[in-house]
Structure formats: structure tokens, C-alpha cells
Amino acid sequence: GIRNTRNGGQAFSVFRSKLLLASFGVGLFTRATVDQVKAFGRQEQAVRRVTSTIISTGRIFKTSSKEISNFASELQKTTGISDELILESSALLLTFTNVEEVFNRAQSVILDVATAMGQDLQSATIQVGKALQDPTKGLSALSRVGIQFSEIQKRQIKEFEQLGETAEAQKIILTELEVQFGALAIAMRNTATGQIEAMNAAFGDLQEKIGKQMAPAVTSLSEIFKGIFENTTQSTITKIKSLASG
């Protein structure tokens, strides 16, 4: 009786210590490193979306996720817009399969349109992407949000499409968008708010670098903690408590 009670109490004490240690470990990693690892994870996911879309749209021999990632980094430096957001926009823009020759130019214009119209990048990407995918029909979508084209431009776009020169029709659209919104994202980068956002984007890059280094250790520990928590059943707790109570 006394020995069983003592052994039961020791078992419960050891179990409680392990559980407290695991909980402390989770809390420690949540506070100290998980934010950095999550930052790296967001970047990793954004790149993988781009890679997946490149493969699914058959562009594997035409471009690469590395090229698009490098361009997103360049745009972040000049606009202060997070490269993760730009990569998400790029992944979406890649789904418009007619946008090839003017891809980088279109991506830059999307940032300007989003800034000017107060939109998120996803909305601006869909609007511009649709316009470039089917220029004649796309003009109507742009006009509905206040982006107007002259009758001469509309006629030229239609003629180029009829001749099968879609890229030339796309250039007319992009040129007009550049006239109306050109380099606005860069201009906003030089405002006080833009500088703060640029600083945050740069800090995000630093977190990604730290997170990349910490990711293997954190993911391994996450699996260990996950195993501890999953294997701690109610019946186990009840059994140890009954031993502790004698």
C-alpha cells in the first residue's frame, strides 16, 4: 500500500515534469523562433506556388521560380512591397497563359495599379491578367473600374488580336496603364509610410534567413512534442492519478 502509493506518486511526478517540460519547450520555441520559421515557411510556400504553376501551365522550359523570385526581390527593394505578396501575385499571373513576353512588365504594372486603386495584389492581378489574356474583352473589365482607353487604342488592340499578335495588343494596354499609374508603387516607397513598410519587408527577409537556419531543429522538436501530446491519453492520466492516490 505505502510502497504502491509512493511509486504511484513518483510516476505521476515524473509524468507531470515531462508534461511541464514539453509545455515549456513549446512556449519557448513559440516565443523565440517559431515566428522566424513561419516567415521562412511563408516564403517557401510562395515559391512553391510559383513552381507548381510554372509546371502546371507548361512553362518549365520558358522560365523558372528562381528568376521570378529574383525579380520579386528586386521589386521589393524598389517598392517596399513584400516579396512574398509579389510572389503570390506572380503565381496567379502565371495562370494567364497568354502573358509570357510581357510577364515582368505586367508584374510591375500590377503593383502600380494596386497602389493607385487601393486594391490588394490579388484583385489587381486578376484585373490586369484578364485584360492581357484576352485584350479585346479585357478592356471592358478595366473600364468598369475606371481605367479608360481611347477609341484608337481599342481599334489597334482589336486589329493586333485579329492578326494573332497578342503581345503587341498587350503592350498597348500596359503602355496606357504605365501612363496612368506609372511607377506609383516606387513613388509611394519614398513616403514616410512607404519607408516603414520597406523596413518591415527588410525585417521580414531577416526573419526568413534566421527561420531557414532554425527550421530543421524546430520541425524535429515539433514532431517530438506532437508525439508526447498525442500519446498522452485521458486513460493514462487517470491511471497515474489513481496510482498517486493509492
Backbone as JSON, one array per atom type, in Angstrom:
{
  "sequence": "GIRNTRNGGQAFSVFRSKLLLASFGVGLFTRATVDQVKAFGRQEQAVRRVTSTIISTGRIFKTSSKEISNFASELQKTTGISDELILESSALLLTFTNVEEVFNRAQSVILDVATAMGQDLQSATIQVGKALQDPTKGLSALSRVGIQFSEIQKRQIKEFEQLGETAEAQKIILTELEVQFGALAIAMRNTATGQIEAMNAAFGDLQEKIGKQMAPAVTSLSEIFKGIFENTTQSTITKIKSLASG",
  "N": [[0.79, -1.2, 0.0], [1.72, 1.41, 1.04], [4.13, 1.51, -0.37], [3.21, 1.22, -3.01], [1.69, 3.51, -3.21], [3.69, 5.39, -2.9], [5.3, 4.82, -5.14], [3.43, 5.27, -7.12], [2.97, 7.98, -6.75], [5.49, 8.98, -7.4], [5.63, 8.24, -10.08], [3.57, 9.79, -11.17], [4.61, 12.28, -10.61], [6.92, 12.29, -12.2], [5.73, 12.08, -14.72], [4.23, 14.45, -14.74], [6.3, 16.29, -14.65], [7.55, 15.84, -17.11], [5.5, 16.58, -18.83], [5.19, 19.27, -18.15], [7.72, 20.17, -18.88], [7.65, 19.72, -21.64], [5.57, 21.46, -22.33], [6.72, 23.88, -21.57], [8.84, 23.9, -23.33], [7.5, 24.09, -25.8], [6.3, 26.61, -25.47], [8.61, 28.19, -25.25], [9.83, 27.88, -27.79], [7.8, 28.9, -29.33], [7.84, 31.58, -28.61], [10.5, 32.33, -29.16], [11.55, 31.35, -31.67], [9.67, 30.38, -33.52], [8.25, 32.34, -34.96], [10.18, 33.26, -36.76], [10.64, 30.93, -38.21], [8.12, 30.54, -39.3], [8.02, 32.78, -40.95], [9.96, 32.12, -42.83], [8.66, 29.86, -43.77], [6.39, 30.95, -45.04], [7.58, 32.28, -47.17], [8.72, 30.11, -48.46], [6.43, 28.65, -49.17], [5.25, 30.46, -50.95], [7.11, 30.48, -53.05], [6.91, 27.84, -53.84], [4.31, 27.77, -54.79], [4.6, 29.29, -57.08], [6.41, 27.67, -58.5], [4.84, 25.34, -58.83], [2.78, 26.35, -60.44], [4.18, 27.11, -62.71], [4.92, 24.6, -63.67], [2.4, 23.35, -64.04], [1.28, 24.94, -66.02], [2.85, 24.45, -68.16], [5.29, 25.81, -68.57], [7.87, 25.18, -67.99], [10.25, 25.17, -69.42], [10.53, 27.74, -70.14], [10.65, 29.66, -68.16], [11.67, 30.16, -64.71], [11.22, 29.42, -61.21], [13.2, 30.57, -59.73], [14.09, 32.76, -61.26], [11.76, 34.33, -61.24], [11.49, 34.71, -58.5], [13.81, 36.2, -57.96], [13.21, 38.52, -59.37], [11.0, 39.38, -57.94], [12.24, 40.02, -55.54], [13.8, 42.18, -56.35], [11.77, 44.0, -56.98], [10.68, 44.34, -54.45], [12.71, 45.78, -53.2], [12.6, 48.21, -54.55], [9.99, 49.07, -54.25], [9.09, 48.47, -51.7], [7.15, 46.67, -51.16], [6.27, 43.55, -49.87], [8.13, 40.68, -50.84], [6.97, 38.18, -50.67], [4.23, 38.66, -51.03], [4.34, 39.64, -53.6], [5.27, 37.39, -54.97], [3.09, 35.7, -54.62], [1.27, 37.06, -56.16], [2.57, 36.76, -58.61], [2.38, 33.99, -58.99], [-0.34, 33.77, -59.44], [-0.6, 35.38, -61.7], [0.78, 33.85, -63.54], [-1.07, 31.95, -64.22], [-2.51, 33.01, -66.26], [-2.13, 32.21, -69.27], [-1.44, 33.42, -71.69], [0.17, 35.49, -71.07], [3.27, 36.04, -71.47], [5.6, 37.1, -72.95], [5.5, 39.64, -71.87], [5.65, 39.39, -69.14], [7.22, 40.26, -66.79], [7.0, 43.02, -67.03], [4.25, 43.3, -66.82], [3.9, 42.43, -64.18], [5.14, 44.46, -62.73], [3.45, 46.62, -63.41], [1.09, 45.76, -62.22], [1.6, 46.14, -59.5], [1.63, 48.91, -59.42], [-1.0, 49.51, -60.23], [-2.49, 48.32, -58.17], [-1.63, 49.88, -56.02], [-2.5, 52.43, -56.8], [-5.28, 52.11, -57.02], [-6.0, 51.31, -54.55], [-6.19, 48.61, -53.97], [-5.93, 45.07, -53.12], [-3.16, 42.92, -54.0], [-4.0, 40.57, -55.23], [-6.54, 41.12, -56.37], [-5.86, 43.15, -58.21], [-4.09, 41.73, -59.81], [-5.76, 39.83, -61.01], [-7.46, 41.5, -62.5], [-5.69, 42.85, -64.29], [-4.44, 40.62, -65.38], [-6.58, 39.3, -66.7], [-7.18, 41.22, -68.62], [-4.88, 41.16, -70.2], [-4.81, 38.54, -71.01], [-6.96, 38.23, -72.75], [-7.1, 40.63, -74.67], [-9.05, 42.3, -76.13], [-11.6, 41.73, -74.96], [-10.81, 42.15, -72.36], [-10.53, 44.88, -71.99], [-13.02, 45.87, -71.38], [-13.43, 44.96, -68.77], [-11.48, 46.43, -67.42], [-12.39, 49.0, -67.88], [-14.61, 49.08, -66.3], [-13.65, 49.54, -63.79], [-12.79, 52.04, -63.96], [-10.62, 52.53, -65.64], [-9.73, 53.82, -68.57], [-9.65, 53.6, -72.18], [-8.66, 54.96, -75.34], [-10.58, 55.34, -78.4], [-9.0, 54.86, -80.59], [-6.93, 53.31, -79.5], [-8.42, 51.06, -78.72], [-9.21, 50.12, -81.23], [-6.74, 49.52, -82.39], [-5.85, 47.49, -80.67], [-7.75, 45.49, -81.16], [-7.23, 44.97, -83.87], [-4.59, 44.0, -83.79], [-5.01, 41.65, -82.35], [-6.61, 40.23, -84.13], [-4.76, 39.73, -86.07], [-3.25, 37.92, -84.81], [-1.26, 38.82, -83.18], [-0.92, 38.97, -80.28], [0.82, 39.8, -78.23], [1.57, 42.38, -79.01], [-0.83, 43.73, -78.78], [-1.13, 43.5, -76.05], [0.97, 45.11, -75.19], [0.05, 47.65, -75.8], [-1.98, 47.96, -73.93], [-0.49, 47.78, -71.53], [1.2, 49.95, -71.82], [-0.59, 52.11, -71.67], [-1.55, 51.75, -69.07], [0.79, 52.23, -67.71], [1.12, 54.9, -68.32], [-1.02, 56.01, -66.93], [-0.63, 55.1, -64.28], [2.04, 54.86, -63.83], [5.02, 53.84, -62.17], [4.05, 54.37, -59.65], [4.01, 52.77, -57.36], [6.69, 52.74, -56.7], [7.06, 55.44, -56.16], [5.46, 55.72, -53.87], [6.95, 54.27, -52.14], [8.85, 56.04, -51.25], [7.62, 57.65, -49.44], [6.82, 58.5, -45.98], [5.25, 56.47, -44.79], [5.66, 54.48, -46.68], [8.4, 54.01, -46.37], [8.47, 52.9, -43.84], [7.06, 50.55, -44.33], [8.82, 49.38, -46.12], [10.98, 48.95, -44.44], [9.82, 47.07, -42.73], [9.47, 45.0, -44.55], [12.13, 44.4, -45.14], [12.95, 43.56, -42.62], [11.37, 41.33, -42.46], [12.64, 39.73, -44.36], [15.03, 39.25, -43.01], [14.06, 37.73, -40.87], [13.24, 35.51, -42.32], [15.7, 34.47, -43.17], [16.88, 33.73, -40.73], [14.93, 31.95, -39.87], [15.12, 29.97, -41.82], [17.51, 28.73, -41.15], [16.85, 27.76, -38.65], [14.72, 26.1, -39.07], [14.99, 23.17, -39.53], [15.64, 22.17, -36.9], [13.48, 23.12, -35.36], [11.25, 21.92, -36.63], [11.82, 19.23, -36.15], [11.71, 19.13, -33.34], [9.07, 19.85, -33.06], [7.77, 17.59, -34.01], [8.51, 15.78, -32.01], [7.27, 16.9, -29.71], [4.65, 16.78, -30.59], [4.28, 14.01, -30.68], [4.45, 13.4, -27.93], [2.21, 14.77, -26.91], [0.13, 13.57, -28.35], [0.28, 10.94, -27.48], [-0.37, 11.09, -24.85], [-2.93, 10.1, -23.29], [-6.3, 10.32, -22.0], [-6.89, 8.12, -20.41], [-4.36, 7.33, -19.59], [-3.62, 9.46, -17.95], [-5.6, 9.24, -15.98], [-5.0, 6.72, -14.92], [-2.42, 7.13, -13.81], [-3.03, 9.03, -11.91], [-4.68, 7.55, -10.24], [-2.86, 5.74, -9.23], [-1.25, 7.47, -7.84], [-2.94, 8.31, -5.86], [-3.18, 6.14, -4.39]],
  "CA": [[0.0, 0.0, 0.0], [2.52, 2.64, 1.13], [5.1, 1.49, -1.47], [2.48, 1.5, -4.25], [1.33, 4.93, -3.2], [4.9, 6.16, -3.15], [5.68, 4.62, -6.55], [2.45, 5.97, -7.95], [3.24, 9.42, -6.64], [6.71, 9.28, -8.17], [5.29, 8.13, -11.51], [2.79, 10.97, -11.54], [5.52, 13.42, -10.55], [7.76, 12.24, -13.41], [4.85, 12.4, -15.86], [3.91, 15.88, -14.7], [7.52, 17.03, -15.0], [7.75, 15.73, -18.57], [4.47, 17.38, -19.49], [5.54, 20.68, -17.93], [8.9, 20.45, -19.69], [7.19, 19.81, -23.03], [4.8, 22.71, -22.46], [7.68, 24.98, -21.51], [9.59, 23.89, -24.59], [6.63, 24.64, -26.85], [6.2, 28.05, -25.24], [9.89, 28.81, -25.54], [10.03, 27.94, -29.22], [6.8, 29.81, -29.89], [8.29, 32.96, -28.38], [11.85, 32.65, -29.62], [11.96, 31.01, -33.03], [8.62, 29.97, -34.46], [7.94, 33.45, -35.85], [11.15, 33.26, -37.84], [10.41, 29.76, -39.05], [6.89, 30.8, -40.06], [8.36, 33.73, -42.01], [10.61, 31.31, -43.86], [7.65, 28.99, -44.34], [5.56, 31.73, -45.97], [8.39, 32.49, -48.37], [8.85, 28.79, -49.1], [5.14, 28.33, -49.78], [5.05, 31.35, -52.1], [7.97, 29.99, -54.13], [6.36, 26.56, -54.31], [3.12, 28.07, -55.61], [5.12, 29.72, -58.38], [6.96, 26.47, -59.17], [3.73, 24.48, -59.21], [2.05, 26.96, -61.56], [5.06, 27.01, -63.88], [4.83, 23.22, -64.17], [1.04, 23.05, -64.49], [0.97, 25.7, -67.25], [3.77, 24.04, -69.22], [6.31, 26.83, -68.82], [9.08, 24.76, -67.31], [11.41, 25.48, -70.25], [10.47, 29.16, -70.51], [11.0, 30.49, -67.01], [11.93, 29.37, -63.51], [10.82, 30.08, -59.96], [14.33, 31.39, -59.28], [14.04, 34.04, -61.99], [10.62, 35.09, -60.74], [11.82, 35.1, -57.11], [14.8, 37.28, -58.02], [12.52, 39.74, -59.81], [10.18, 39.81, -56.8], [13.16, 40.65, -54.59], [14.14, 43.5, -56.92], [10.59, 44.86, -56.83], [10.55, 44.68, -53.03], [13.69, 46.82, -52.87], [12.23, 49.5, -55.14], [8.63, 49.47, -53.88], [8.82, 48.2, -50.29], [6.11, 45.65, -51.06], [6.84, 42.26, -49.51], [8.32, 39.78, -51.97], [6.01, 37.07, -50.57], [3.0, 39.1, -51.67], [4.61, 39.74, -55.04], [5.33, 36.02, -55.48], [1.72, 35.2, -54.68], [0.71, 37.7, -57.35], [3.21, 36.13, -59.77], [1.8, 32.66, -59.17], [-1.66, 33.98, -60.02], [-0.41, 35.92, -63.06], [1.23, 32.75, -64.38], [-2.23, 31.16, -64.69], [-2.96, 33.62, -67.51], [-1.09, 31.59, -70.1], [-1.02, 34.29, -72.82], [1.08, 36.51, -70.56], [4.6, 35.46, -71.47], [6.62, 38.07, -73.35], [5.4, 40.88, -71.08], [5.36, 38.99, -67.76], [7.84, 41.14, -65.79], [6.4, 44.34, -67.18], [2.9, 43.2, -66.26], [4.0, 42.33, -62.74], [5.42, 45.81, -62.23], [2.25, 47.42, -63.58], [0.11, 45.31, -61.23], [1.91, 46.82, -58.23], [1.19, 50.3, -59.56], [-2.47, 49.54, -60.27], [-2.97, 48.02, -56.82], [-1.34, 51.06, -55.19], [-3.34, 53.55, -57.22], [-6.7, 51.81, -56.83], [-6.23, 50.89, -53.17], [-6.6, 47.21, -54.02], [-4.92, 44.07, -52.78], [-2.47, 42.47, -55.21], [-4.77, 39.53, -55.89], [-7.57, 41.74, -57.21], [-5.19, 43.83, -59.32], [-3.52, 40.7, -60.69], [-6.85, 39.25, -61.79], [-7.92, 42.51, -63.46], [-4.68, 43.05, -65.34], [-4.25, 39.33, -66.04], [-7.7, 39.08, -67.64], [-7.05, 42.16, -69.74], [-3.78, 40.73, -71.06], [-5.15, 37.22, -71.54], [-7.87, 38.45, -73.89], [-7.09, 42.1, -74.67], [-10.27, 42.96, -76.58], [-12.6, 41.59, -73.9], [-10.26, 42.65, -71.11], [-10.71, 46.33, -71.89], [-14.31, 46.12, -70.72], [-13.23, 44.76, -67.33], [-10.71, 47.56, -66.91], [-13.22, 50.21, -67.93], [-15.57, 49.02, -65.19], [-13.0, 50.06, -62.58], [-12.38, 53.41, -64.22], [-9.43, 52.62, -66.5], [-10.29, 54.05, -69.9], [-8.78, 53.58, -73.36], [-9.22, 55.74, -76.45], [-11.13, 54.54, -79.49], [-7.86, 54.45, -81.43], [-6.27, 52.2, -78.81], [-9.3, 49.9, -78.8], [-9.17, 49.6, -82.6], [-5.42, 48.91, -82.58], [-5.82, 46.23, -79.92], [-8.57, 44.52, -81.89], [-6.54, 44.62, -85.11], [-3.44, 43.15, -83.45], [-5.52, 40.32, -81.97], [-7.07, 39.57, -85.35], [-3.54, 39.33, -86.78], [-2.55, 36.94, -84.0], [-0.15, 39.46, -82.5], [-1.45, 39.29, -78.95], [1.83, 40.52, -77.44], [1.52, 43.79, -79.39], [-2.05, 44.25, -78.15], [-0.83, 43.6, -74.62], [1.86, 46.25, -74.97], [-0.76, 48.88, -75.82], [-2.64, 48.02, -72.62], [0.5, 48.05, -70.5], [1.69, 51.33, -72.0], [-1.6, 53.02, -71.14], [-1.54, 51.6, -67.61], [2.0, 52.91, -67.24], [0.87, 56.34, -68.43], [-1.95, 56.41, -65.88], [-0.2, 54.74, -62.93], [3.46, 54.52, -63.9], [5.98, 53.98, -61.07], [3.4, 54.87, -58.43], [4.45, 51.95, -56.23], [8.03, 53.23, -56.34], [6.87, 56.76, -55.54], [4.92, 55.52, -52.52], [8.06, 53.75, -51.33], [9.63, 57.16, -50.72], [6.87, 58.37, -48.4], [7.11, 58.02, -44.62], [4.61, 55.16, -44.62], [6.35, 53.54, -47.56], [9.7, 53.67, -45.79], [8.21, 51.97, -42.73], [6.71, 49.26, -44.93], [10.05, 48.82, -46.68], [11.74, 48.45, -43.3], [9.17, 45.83, -42.3], [9.76, 43.97, -45.55], [13.53, 44.02, -44.95], [12.98, 42.78, -41.38], [10.8, 40.03, -42.81], [13.69, 38.97, -45.02], [15.95, 38.8, -41.97], [13.38, 36.63, -40.18], [13.27, 34.34, -43.21], [17.04, 33.89, -43.15], [17.03, 33.06, -39.44], [14.0, 30.83, -39.87], [15.64, 28.91, -42.69], [18.53, 28.02, -40.39], [16.24, 27.13, -37.48], [13.61, 25.23, -39.46], [15.18, 21.73, -39.27], [15.56, 21.88, -35.46], [12.12, 23.38, -34.88], [10.32, 20.91, -37.15], [12.11, 17.98, -35.44], [11.15, 19.25, -31.99], [7.61, 19.86, -33.19], [7.34, 16.2, -34.12], [8.67, 15.17, -30.69], [6.19, 17.4, -28.86], [3.4, 16.25, -31.13], [4.19, 12.63, -30.22], [4.17, 13.41, -26.49], [0.84, 15.2, -26.68], [-0.8, 12.58, -28.92], [0.35, 9.7, -26.71], [-0.88, 11.34, -23.5], [-4.38, 9.91, -23.34], [-7.03, 10.53, -20.74], [-6.77, 6.92, -19.59], [-3.04, 7.37, -18.98], [-3.67, 10.44, -16.85], [-6.44, 8.67, -14.94], [-4.26, 5.61, -14.31], [-1.35, 7.68, -12.97], [-3.68, 9.69, -10.77], [-5.17, 6.53, -9.31], [-1.68, 5.21, -8.56], [-0.78, 8.5, -6.92], [-3.86, 8.41, -4.74], [-3.08, 4.9, -3.61]],
  "C": [[0.83, 1.25, 0.0], [3.5, 2.71, -0.04], [4.41, 1.81, -2.8], [2.1, 2.96, -4.36], [2.54, 5.79, -3.52], [5.34, 6.05, -4.6], [4.73, 5.35, -7.49], [2.67, 7.46, -7.93], [4.45, 9.83, -7.43], [6.42, 9.24, -9.67], [4.52, 9.36, -11.98], [3.67, 12.21, -11.57], [6.41, 13.48, -11.78], [6.94, 12.62, -14.64], [4.55, 13.9, -15.92], [5.12, 16.72, -15.1], [7.77, 17.01, -16.51], [6.75, 16.6, -19.32], [4.76, 18.87, -19.36], [6.74, 21.08, -18.77], [8.52, 20.61, -21.16], [6.44, 21.11, -23.27], [5.72, 23.92, -22.45], [8.46, 25.07, -22.81], [8.79, 24.47, -25.74], [6.52, 26.15, -26.71], [7.46, 28.78, -25.6], [10.11, 28.97, -27.04], [9.01, 28.84, -29.9], [7.28, 31.25, -29.76], [9.58, 33.27, -29.13], [12.1, 32.42, -31.1], [10.85, 30.73, -34.02], [8.23, 31.09, -35.42], [8.88, 33.5, -37.04], [10.93, 32.09, -38.8], [9.14, 29.93, -39.89], [7.16, 31.78, -41.2], [9.04, 33.01, -43.17], [9.6, 30.42, -44.57], [6.75, 29.7, -45.34], [6.3, 31.96, -47.29], [8.49, 31.19, -49.16], [7.55, 28.41, -49.81], [4.89, 29.18, -51.02], [5.87, 30.88, -53.29], [7.4, 28.69, -54.71], [5.1, 26.76, -55.14], [3.56, 28.47, -57.02], [5.62, 28.51, -59.16], [5.85, 25.57, -59.67], [2.98, 25.03, -60.42], [2.88, 26.92, -62.84], [4.93, 25.62, -64.51], [3.45, 22.95, -64.76], [0.66, 23.77, -65.78], [1.96, 25.42, -68.37], [4.85, 25.06, -69.55], [7.68, 26.45, -68.28], [10.36, 25.08, -68.1], [11.48, 26.96, -70.64], [10.87, 30.09, -69.38], [11.27, 29.59, -65.82], [11.49, 30.15, -62.28], [11.95, 30.95, -59.44], [14.34, 32.75, -59.95], [12.91, 34.92, -61.46], [10.87, 35.56, -59.31], [12.81, 36.25, -57.08], [14.14, 38.6, -58.42], [11.64, 40.28, -58.69], [11.04, 40.52, -55.75], [13.56, 42.05, -55.06], [12.97, 44.47, -56.72], [10.39, 45.25, -55.37], [11.5, 45.82, -52.67], [13.26, 48.19, -53.39], [10.86, 50.0, -54.69], [8.32, 49.31, -52.39], [7.71, 47.18, -50.07], [6.76, 44.29, -50.84], [6.97, 41.32, -50.71], [7.42, 38.55, -51.89], [4.7, 37.42, -51.25], [3.17, 39.18, -53.18], [4.66, 38.35, -55.66], [3.94, 35.4, -55.58], [1.0, 35.79, -55.89], [1.27, 37.05, -58.62], [2.62, 34.76, -60.06], [0.43, 32.76, -59.83], [-1.54, 34.48, -61.46], [0.02, 34.82, -64.03], [0.07, 31.91, -64.91], [-2.84, 31.76, -65.96], [-1.9, 33.29, -68.56], [-0.66, 32.42, -71.31], [-0.02, 35.36, -72.38], [2.47, 35.89, -70.43], [5.67, 36.51, -71.76], [6.65, 39.3, -72.43], [5.24, 40.6, -69.58], [5.93, 39.97, -66.73], [7.24, 42.55, -65.84], [5.0, 44.36, -66.57], [2.94, 43.15, -64.74], [4.28, 43.7, -62.11], [4.18, 46.69, -62.29], [1.19, 47.04, -62.54], [0.35, 45.99, -59.89], [1.44, 48.27, -58.28], [-0.33, 50.42, -59.53], [-3.04, 49.31, -58.87], [-2.78, 49.21, -55.89], [-2.29, 52.2, -55.5], [-4.81, 53.33, -56.87], [-7.02, 51.41, -55.39], [-6.7, 49.45, -53.08], [-5.53, 46.3, -53.43], [-4.33, 43.54, -54.08], [-3.26, 41.4, -55.96], [-5.8, 40.12, -56.84], [-6.95, 42.41, -58.43], [-4.61, 42.84, -60.32], [-4.6, 40.1, -61.58], [-7.32, 40.23, -62.85], [-6.95, 42.66, -64.62], [-4.47, 41.75, -66.11], [-5.34, 39.04, -67.06], [-7.58, 39.98, -68.86], [-5.97, 41.71, -70.72], [-4.06, 39.36, -71.69], [-6.01, 37.32, -72.79], [-8.06, 39.96, -74.02], [-8.39, 42.78, -75.09], [-11.36, 42.92, -75.51], [-12.11, 42.21, -72.59], [-10.43, 44.14, -70.91], [-12.01, 46.67, -71.15], [-14.18, 45.99, -69.2], [-12.48, 45.92, -66.71], [-11.55, 48.84, -66.88], [-14.21, 50.26, -66.77], [-14.97, 49.52, -63.87], [-12.38, 51.43, -62.84], [-11.15, 53.6, -65.07], [-9.9, 52.67, -67.95], [-9.22, 54.02, -70.99], [-9.47, 54.35, -74.48], [-9.77, 54.8, -77.52], [-10.02, 54.04, -80.41], [-7.16, 53.26, -80.81], [-7.11, 50.93, -78.91], [-9.24, 49.26, -80.19], [-7.83, 48.9, -82.86], [-5.32, 47.55, -81.88], [-6.6, 45.14, -80.66], [-7.87, 44.05, -83.16], [-5.34, 43.7, -84.83], [-3.91, 41.74, -83.08], [-5.97, 39.55, -83.21], [-5.9, 39.05, -86.18], [-2.75, 38.27, -86.01], [-1.36, 37.5, -83.25], [-0.61, 39.95, -81.11], [-0.48, 40.11, -78.12], [1.81, 42.02, -77.75], [0.28, 44.46, -78.79], [-1.83, 44.44, -76.65], [0.03, 44.82, -74.31], [1.1, 47.58, -74.98], [-1.44, 49.05, -74.46], [-1.65, 48.41, -71.54], [1.03, 49.49, -70.6], [0.7, 52.33, -71.42], [-1.66, 52.94, -69.61], [-0.32, 52.29, -67.01], [1.84, 54.42, -67.3], [0.0, 56.8, -67.25], [-1.4, 56.19, -64.47], [1.31, 54.54, -62.79], [4.29, 54.85, -62.67], [5.35, 54.5, -59.78], [3.85, 54.09, -57.2], [5.83, 52.39, -55.75], [7.93, 54.58, -55.64], [6.38, 56.64, -54.11], [5.98, 54.96, -51.58], [8.83, 54.86, -50.64], [8.86, 58.04, -49.74], [7.23, 57.81, -47.03], [6.52, 56.63, -44.38], [5.31, 54.1, -45.46], [7.69, 53.1, -47.01], [9.54, 52.7, -44.62], [7.88, 50.58, -43.27], [7.94, 48.58, -45.53], [10.93, 48.25, -45.58], [11.16, 47.13, -42.81], [9.45, 44.69, -43.26], [11.19, 43.47, -45.4], [13.68, 43.17, -43.68], [12.41, 41.39, -41.62], [11.81, 39.14, -43.5], [14.7, 38.42, -44.01], [15.35, 37.62, -41.2], [13.41, 35.35, -41.01], [14.64, 33.66, -43.17], [17.3, 33.14, -41.85], [16.16, 31.81, -39.41], [14.48, 29.67, -40.71], [16.67, 28.06, -41.95], [17.91, 27.21, -39.24], [15.2, 26.08, -37.85], [13.84, 23.75, -39.18], [15.02, 21.37, -37.8], [14.14, 22.04, -34.94], [11.14, 22.32, -35.37], [10.55, 19.56, -36.46], [11.51, 18.01, -34.04], [9.63, 19.26, -32.02], [7.06, 18.45, -33.28], [7.44, 15.48, -32.77], [7.53, 15.58, -29.76], [4.85, 16.85, -29.3], [3.2, 14.81, -30.66], [3.84, 12.53, -28.75], [2.7, 13.73, -26.25], [-0.17, 14.17, -27.19], [-0.85, 11.31, -28.08], [-0.12, 9.86, -25.26], [-2.4, 11.29, -23.54], [-5.01, 10.16, -21.98], [-6.9, 9.32, -19.82], [-5.41, 6.85, -18.9], [-3.02, 8.3, -17.79], [-4.47, 9.87, -15.68], [-5.72, 7.56, -14.18], [-3.18, 6.12, -13.36], [-1.92, 8.35, -11.73], [-4.15, 8.67, -9.74], [-4.02, 5.9, -8.56], [-1.19, 6.2, -7.5], [-1.66, 8.59, -5.67], [-3.89, 7.14, -3.91], [-4.22, 3.98, -3.84]]
}
